[in-house]
Amino acid sequence: MFPHADEALIEQAYFNAQEVYAQYGVDTAKALERLAAIPVSLHCWQGDDVGGFEHVESASGGGIQATGNYPGRARTPDELRQDAEKALSLIPGKHRLNLHAMYAETGGTKVDRNELQPEHFQGWIDWAKANGLGMDFNPTCFAHPMADDGFTLSHRDDGIRRFWIEHCIACRTIGAHIGQELGTPCVTNVWIPDGFKDIPADRFTPRALLKESLDTVFGLPIPTEHNLDAVESKLFGIGSESYVVGSHEFYMGYAIKNNKLLCLDAGHFHPTEGIADKISSVMLYLDQILLHVSRGVRWDSDHVVVLSDDLRAIAEEIVRHGFLDRVHIGLDFFDASINRVAAWVTGTRAMLKGLLIAMLEPSAKLVELEAEGDYTARLALLEELKTLPYGAVWNYYCRKSEVPAGGAWLNAVKQYEKDVLAARG
Ligand code: RNT
Ligand code: ZN
């Protein structure tokens, strides 16, 4: 479907691009070196439509939903790993896998979420080790009978709250084990669906309960060398349209006060509100943050990430201010209407392209123009940069990283669909 890019053509185009960028004072080789050092955390849940492998009977989807019925969904941990491996083989660089607790491997015995142990994730850890990947982790506070009321850590019932506190503590312990085993800290991100469909009478009590629960969850000391705690806010969800307990203000306050990572999900704000502009503010008060890069279409729809202006703005904010070692880049989207491996590859490659474009920007020049008050030249230069040949640099990078350049990766996915995915019921 896509032509296999010719090696000589790629090199020629790259050397041209190198000269073009040099005229702007930008070193393409340096940009590629920096790009190669950035891990992106691939979310496991794109591969099976946020299903998990526990087979629990539950009504609670947590207000998130994958739509579509494209064939080939991963049905077992082995299938999911195989698919992720295929995706990773088509993405340049070394990355991470972001796992949810509901992907535990309990060998057929029922282990409830508050009883999960590191051993239930050993299969994933061994696989990550074998593939040279870091890992991140998440408690799963939805798709479980104890979450069917729509409340977890902020539930009015002590017993239900206790269950989810235990689950989150178990997950931090598992995160620490993962981090220790893999030699790179695991970011364990707490997101809960808690909220009301309709107008609340008391917005305060659930938030006070959530704060208390989080204090208990984070009360267990765990070395940040192995595990980093993150908290993710949200504006609304399906079934929690009127009120979400863990709002942006709630978690921003919590993260700053308790030195936790704040997770900014691109789809968790008002439709025209981006996360890019928030980064330079929160980084003044927080050591590190986590991003869930996503794409909302009209709402928090979790579409596959593409190289949009929003995505580019996020990448620019991270790169321009040198935040690369303080911002953890995670992806969060799920589309069941297209090939799931292709979704991973498209979204991750788009994220990397965004970062590359930001690294190819003559930022110092732009800042200089701004400082001089020459906003005319600033705008003109920003506009000019949009048509510089970053595609040639990207293709060269893919080639050097031994993954297909251009759209040729799709040929491999189509083949994989025929050979592997088609056989799944
Ligand atoms: C939900 C949050 C959360 C989930 C994953 C599955 O709105 O974005 O990050 O998508 O935990
Ligand atoms: Zn998210």
XYZ file of N, CA and C in Angstrom, residues 159-326:
504
model
N -16.333 0.369 54.155
C -15.844 -0.914 53.652
C -15.418 -0.801 52.192
N -16.227 -0.099 51.406
C -15.896 0.054 49.984
C -14.648 0.925 49.837
N -14.623 1.992 50.600
C -13.428 2.845 50.566
C -12.178 2.043 50.938
N -12.310 1.255 51.978
C -11.192 0.442 52.468
C -10.672 -0.493 51.363
N -11.631 -1.113 50.655
C -11.254 -2.042 49.579
C -10.374 -1.339 48.547
N -10.791 -0.131 48.160
C -10.032 0.574 47.109
C -8.716 1.135 47.640
N -8.708 1.492 48.923
C -7.440 1.927 49.539
C -6.452 0.765 49.500
N -6.944 -0.404 49.875
C -6.061 -1.590 49.859
C -5.555 -1.878 48.438
N -6.456 -1.716 47.482
C -6.049 -1.952 46.093
C -4.946 -0.974 45.680
N -5.139 0.281 46.014
C -4.136 1.297 45.611
C -2.807 1.078 46.325
N -2.858 0.662 47.572
C -1.609 0.371 48.287
C -0.916 -0.825 47.632
N -1.705 -1.851 47.319
C -1.140 -3.033 46.646
C -0.461 -2.599 45.344
N -1.094 -1.681 44.626
C -0.545 -1.240 43.334
C 0.748 -0.459 43.501
N 0.837 0.330 44.549
C 2.100 1.057 44.787
C 3.226 0.066 45.093
N 2.895 -0.964 45.833
C 3.897 -1.991 46.163
C 4.328 -2.723 44.894
N 3.343 -3.017 44.051
C 3.647 -3.681 42.771
C 4.497 -2.744 41.903
N 4.125 -1.465 41.888
C 4.891 -0.470 41.122
C 6.354 -0.446 41.571
N 6.552 -0.473 42.884
C 7.921 -0.442 43.422
C 8.693 -1.689 43.003
N 8.007 -2.816 43.022
C 8.647 -4.070 42.589
C 9.049 -3.983 41.109
N 8.127 -3.484 40.308
C 8.406 -3.315 38.870
C 9.622 -2.410 38.678
N 9.613 -1.276 39.375
C 10.703 -0.307 39.237
C 12.041 -0.891 39.644
N 12.012 -1.664 40.713
C 13.245 -2.272 41.211
C 13.771 -3.321 40.227
N 12.831 -4.141 39.739
C 13.215 -5.203 38.795
C 13.776 -4.641 37.488
N 13.178 -3.530 37.039
C 13.565 -3.023 35.726
C 14.627 -1.926 35.805
N 14.930 -1.491 37.031
C 15.992 -0.501 37.191
C 15.622 0.886 36.704
N 14.342 1.167 36.627
C 13.864 2.499 36.259
C 12.541 2.703 36.997
N 12.389 3.875 37.666
C 11.182 4.034 38.480
C 9.894 3.861 37.687
N 8.947 3.203 38.335
C 7.635 2.959 37.732
C 6.723 4.096 38.171
N 6.054 4.745 37.231
C 5.069 5.766 37.596
C 3.725 5.063 37.799
N 3.236 5.107 39.023
C 1.949 4.480 39.330
C 0.905 5.585 39.448
N -0.042 5.565 38.538
C -0.992 6.668 38.388
C -2.382 6.288 38.897
N -2.859 7.074 39.855
C -4.197 6.823 40.406
C -5.226 7.670 39.669
N -6.122 6.987 38.996
C -7.284 7.672 38.436
C -8.532 6.939 38.935
N -9.499 7.685 39.434
C -10.757 7.077 39.879
C -11.917 7.740 39.141
N -12.996 6.997 38.948
C -14.112 7.555 38.160
C -15.113 8.364 38.989
N -14.936 8.430 40.293
C -15.957 8.931 41.217
C -16.606 10.257 40.816
N -17.906 10.235 40.802
C -18.627 11.469 40.498
C -20.121 11.248 40.391
N -20.863 12.347 40.217
C -22.321 12.302 40.114
C -22.796 12.631 38.706
N -23.800 11.888 38.269
C -24.432 12.186 36.991
C -25.154 13.531 37.069
N -25.852 13.721 38.178
C -26.663 14.944 38.257
C -26.260 15.821 39.442
N -26.876 16.966 39.494
C -26.491 18.043 40.407
C -26.311 17.570 41.852
N -25.110 17.691 42.390
C -24.873 17.233 43.760
C -25.440 18.211 44.789
N -25.731 17.668 45.957
C -26.124 18.533 47.068
C -24.911 18.847 47.922
N -23.933 17.952 47.891
C -22.741 18.141 48.726
C -21.495 17.849 47.897
N -20.837 18.880 47.458
C -19.619 18.701 46.675
C -18.389 18.508 47.553
N -18.564 18.814 48.841
C -17.394 18.848 49.723
C -17.041 17.481 50.319
N -18.062 16.791 50.861
C -17.780 15.543 51.593
C -17.018 14.512 50.750
N -17.443 14.237 49.495
C -16.668 13.251 48.720
C -15.211 13.673 48.542
N -14.975 14.953 48.397
C -13.582 15.418 48.213
C -12.793 15.267 49.513
N -13.447 15.527 50.614
C -12.764 15.345 51.903
C -12.439 13.866 52.101
N -13.372 12.997 51.706
C -13.134 11.556 51.828
C -12.003 11.112 50.901
N -11.986 11.658 49.707
C -10.921 11.285 48.764
C -9.555 11.710 49.310
N -9.516 12.887 49.860
C -8.249 13.375 50.418
C -7.769 12.441 51.532
N -8.709 12.078 52.384
C -8.373 11.179 53.499
C -7.886 9.815 52.975
N -8.598 9.286 51.975
C -8.202 7.983 51.399
C -6.807 8.067 50.783
N -6.559 9.130 50.035
C -5.243 9.268 49.395
C -4.141 9.368 50.440
N -4.435 10.084 51.525
C -3.432 10.196 52.593
C -3.076 8.807 53.124
N -4.083 7.948 53.233
C -3.817 6.585 53.716
C -3.036 5.794 52.668
N -3.478 5.914 51.417
C -2.797 5.192 50.327
C -1.319 5.575 50.275
N -1.042 6.868 50.367
C 0.342 7.339 50.231
C 1.088 7.335 51.567
N 0.395 6.904 52.607
C 1.016 6.860 53.933
C 2.131 5.836 54.000
N 2.011 4.784 53.226
C 3.053 3.747 53.208
C 4.272 4.297 52.466
N 5.404 4.426 53.158
C 6.564 5.007 52.469
C 7.153 4.039 51.446
N 7.361 4.543 50.254
C 7.935 3.727 49.174
C 9.008 4.578 48.514
N 10.204 4.033 48.325
C 11.282 4.856 47.749
C 10.958 5.324 46.328
N 11.152 6.622 46.096
C 10.861 7.181 44.772
C 11.860 6.669 43.723
N 12.900 6.058 44.196
C 13.862 5.441 43.289
C 13.187 4.301 42.498
N 12.156 3.696 43.118
C 11.481 2.569 42.467
C 10.085 2.921 41.966
N 9.380 3.759 42.729
C 7.993 4.063 42.375
C 7.695 5.544 42.545
N 7.049 6.126 41.541
C 6.620 7.522 41.611
C 5.097 7.555 41.558
N 4.479 8.264 42.502
C 3.014 8.318 42.547
C 2.496 9.481 41.727
N 1.489 9.212 40.921
C 0.836 10.274 40.161
C -0.666 10.246 40.424
N -1.302 11.408 40.289
C -2.763 11.498 40.461
C -3.364 12.220 39.255
N -4.448 11.666 38.728
C -5.018 12.167 37.461
C -6.391 12.779 37.654
N -6.522 14.009 37.228
C -7.802 14.709 37.373
C -8.668 14.540 36.139
N -9.906 14.981 36.273
C -10.837 14.869 35.156
C -11.984 15.849 35.358
N -12.553 16.308 34.267
C -13.657 17.267 34.350
C -15.012 16.571 34.442
N -15.171 15.536 33.608
C -16.442 14.795 33.610
C -16.231 13.455 32.932
N -17.166 12.545 33.145
C -17.149 11.270 32.436
C -18.568 10.876 32.091
N -18.726 9.768 31.386
C -20.074 9.288 31.098
C -20.673 8.836 32.430
N -21.753 9.474 32.832
C -22.364 9.134 34.110
C -21.836 9.974 35.269
N -20.873 10.823 35.000
C -20.403 11.754 36.046
C -20.284 13.148 35.414
N -21.327 13.504 34.669
C -21.301 14.753 33.908
C -21.344 15.988 34.803
N -22.057 15.883 35.927
C -22.267 17.092 36.735
C -21.164 17.361 37.743
N -20.466 16.301 38.130
C -19.486 16.471 39.217
C -18.499 15.319 39.228
N -17.223 15.647 39.202
C -16.183 14.635 39.389
C -15.421 14.999 40.665
N -15.290 14.039 41.536
C -14.657 14.307 42.830
C -13.210 14.769 42.617
N -12.476 13.986 41.824
C -11.060 14.294 41.576
C -10.906 15.286 40.445
N -11.269 16.509 40.687
C -11.198 17.558 39.661
C -9.762 18.076 39.544
N -9.554 18.981 38.606
C -8.208 19.538 38.404
C -7.722 20.287 39.646
N -8.590 21.121 40.196
C -8.184 21.896 41.380
C -7.867 20.969 42.535
N -8.692 19.908 42.668
C -8.464 18.966 43.768
C -7.065 18.361 43.676
N -6.747 17.823 42.500
C -5.477 17.098 42.402
C -4.280 18.026 42.280
N -4.488 19.199 41.705
C -3.352 20.107 41.630
C -2.945 20.502 43.048
N -3.942 20.791 43.858
C -3.654 21.107 45.260
C -3.009 19.929 45.955
N -3.565 18.749 45.718
C -3.055 17.559 46.405
C -1.615 17.265 46.003
N -1.354 17.339 44.715
C -0.014 17.008 44.215
C 1.019 18.004 44.737
N 0.671 19.278 44.739
C 1.628 20.294 45.209
C 1.892 20.115 46.698
N 0.827 19.915 47.439
C 0.978 19.806 48.886
C 1.759 18.555 49.286
N 1.565 17.477 48.544
C 2.151 16.196 48.958
C 3.303 15.728 48.073
N 3.754 16.613 47.216
C 4.871 16.290 46.332
C 4.624 15.018 45.515
N 3.466 14.966 44.879
C 3.135 13.854 43.987
C 3.227 14.346 42.543
N 3.222 13.429 41.609
C 3.178 13.833 40.209
C 1.725 14.150 39.850
N 1.518 15.246 39.149
C 0.187 15.568 38.663
C 0.078 14.996 37.261
N -0.998 14.266 36.998
C -1.194 13.726 35.640
C -2.185 14.620 34.900
N -1.717 15.181 33.798
C -2.584 16.009 32.954
C -2.985 15.179 31.736
N -4.256 14.856 31.633
C -4.764 14.118 30.470
C -5.348 15.144 29.500
N -4.920 15.068 28.240
C -5.314 16.075 27.248
C -6.828 16.139 27.032
N -7.540 15.067 27.380
C -8.987 15.064 27.157
C -9.791 15.429 28.392
N -9.117 15.794 29.470
C -9.833 15.941 30.739
C -10.152 17.372 31.143
N -10.283 18.234 30.132
C -10.599 19.629 30.421
C -11.741 20.064 29.500
N -12.100 21.327 29.556
C -13.138 21.804 28.644
C -12.654 21.618 27.202
N -13.592 21.422 26.270
C -13.218 21.035 24.906
C -12.155 21.912 24.230
N -12.130 23.193 24.502
C -11.118 24.021 23.832
C -9.928 24.327 24.729
N -9.885 23.693 25.881
C -8.814 23.962 26.844
C -7.705 22.928 26.665
N -6.515 23.373 26.286
C -5.417 22.430 26.074
C -4.590 22.256 27.337
N -3.764 21.205 27.364
C -2.890 21.028 28.537
C -1.534 21.701 28.337
N -1.195 22.048 27.081
C 0.141 22.588 26.819
C 0.426 23.824 27.682
N -0.548 24.711 27.761
C -0.344 25.963 28.492
C -0.235 25.751 30.004
N -0.647 24.593 30.476
C -0.604 24.352 31.930
C 0.796 23.951 32.397
N 1.581 23.390 31.480
C 2.856 22.779 31.866
C 3.807 23.787 32.523
N 3.962 24.959 31.900
C 4.910 25.947 32.448
C 4.462 26.473 33.807
N 3.192 26.377 34.111
C 2.731 26.807 35.438
C 2.982 25.722 36.480
N 2.511 24.524 36.210
C 2.623 23.497 37.253
C 4.080 23.105 37.504
N 4.941 23.278 36.502
C 6.343 22.912 36.702
C 7.066 23.856 37.667
N 6.445 24.984 37.967
C 7.032 25.889 38.970
C 6.809 25.361 40.381
N 5.828 24.475 40.504
C 5.444 24.021 41.848
C 5.658 22.533 42.073
N 5.889 21.802 40.997
C 6.017 20.346 41.093
C 7.354 19.897 40.527
N 7.916 18.850 41.123
C 9.178 18.311 40.601
C 8.963 17.664 39.242
N 7.932 16.844 39.180
C 7.697 16.061 37.967
C 6.193 15.992 37.691
N 5.865 15.773 36.438
C 4.459 15.544 36.097
C 4.358 14.355 35.128
N 3.147 13.884 34.971
C 2.856 12.816 34.015
C 1.854 13.371 33.011
N 2.032 13.033 31.749
C 1.045 13.427 30.748
C 0.322 12.193 30.232
N -0.975 12.320 30.032
C -1.729 11.345 29.253
C -2.062 12.051 27.953
N -1.264 11.789 26.944
C -1.501 12.445 25.661
C -2.623 11.681 24.958
N -3.653 12.411 24.615
C -4.863 11.823 24.064
C -5.423 12.810 23.041
N -6.512 12.459 22.386
C -7.147 13.423 21.460
C -8.654 13.332 21.609
N -9.231 14.378 22.121
C -10.680 14.422 22.261
C -11.291 15.021 21.006
N -12.316 14.361 20.480
C -13.066 14.955 19.372
C -14.446 15.329 19.922
N -14.658 16.565 20.142
C -15.881 17.152 20.713
C -16.086 16.850 22.189
N -15.482 15.777 22.654
C -15.539 15.460 24.088
C -14.332 14.588 24.396
N -14.225 14.061 25.599
C -13.076 13.245 25.991
C -13.185 11.867 25.331
N -13.064 11.853 24.008
C -13.383 10.631 23.263
C -12.192 9.688 23.125
N -11.013 10.098 23.554
C -9.832 9.237 23.501
C -9.541 8.702 22.107
N -9.616 9.583 21.121
C -9.214 9.199 19.761
C -7.699 9.003 19.690
N -7.265 8.257 18.699
C -5.836 8.022 18.477
C -5.134 9.363 18.250
N -4.030 9.525 18.926
C -3.253 10.764 18.816
C -2.715 10.928 17.392
N -2.856 12.123 16.852
C -2.256 12.463 15.556
C -1.439 13.747 15.724
N -0.709 14.094 14.687
C 0.174 15.259 14.766
C -0.630 16.552 14.621
N -1.395 16.864 15.644
C -2.254 18.053 15.608
C -1.517 19.249 16.206
N -2.123 20.410 16.079
C -1.533 21.603 16.704
C -1.442 21.418 18.221
N -2.463 20.802 18.793
C -2.452 20.570 20.248
C -1.262 19.712 20.654
N -1.045 18.651 19.897
C 0.064 17.748 20.212
C 1.397 18.478 20.074
N 1.519 19.247 19.005
C 2.765 19.981 18.784
C 3.003 20.980 19.905
N 1.941 21.605 20.363
C 2.088 22.590 21.446
C 2.576 21.905 22.732
N 2.074 20.715 22.999
C 2.516 19.974 24.189
C 4.010 19.677 24.080
N 4.406 19.162 22.920
C 5.816 18.810 22.717
C 6.700 20.057 22.839
N 6.249 21.160 22.269
C 7.039 22.391 22.342
C 7.261 22.834 23.781
N 6.220 22.739 24.568
C 6.352 23.184 25.958
C 7.358 22.332 26.727
N 7.380 21.047 26.442
C 8.325 20.160 27.148
C 9.751 20.455 26.687
N 9.921 20.581 25.380
C 11.267 20.720 24.812
C 11.847 22.114 25.045
N 11.032 23.141 24.803
C 11.541 24.521 24.904
C 12.120 24.834 26.279
N 11.502 24.291 27.305
C 11.935 24.644 28.659
C 12.831 23.587 29.281
N 13.228 22.621 28.470
C 14.143 21.596 28.982
C 13.513 20.730 30.064
N 12.236 20.410 29.924
C 11.538 19.617 30.939
C 11.591 18.109 30.667
N 12.399 17.708 29.693
C 12.331 16.301 29.265
C 12.571 15.296 30.379
N 13.391 15.637 31.356
C 13.629 14.662 32.426
C 12.679 14.836 33.608
N 11.735 15.766 33.511
C 10.765 15.937 34.601
C 9.338 15.660 34.153
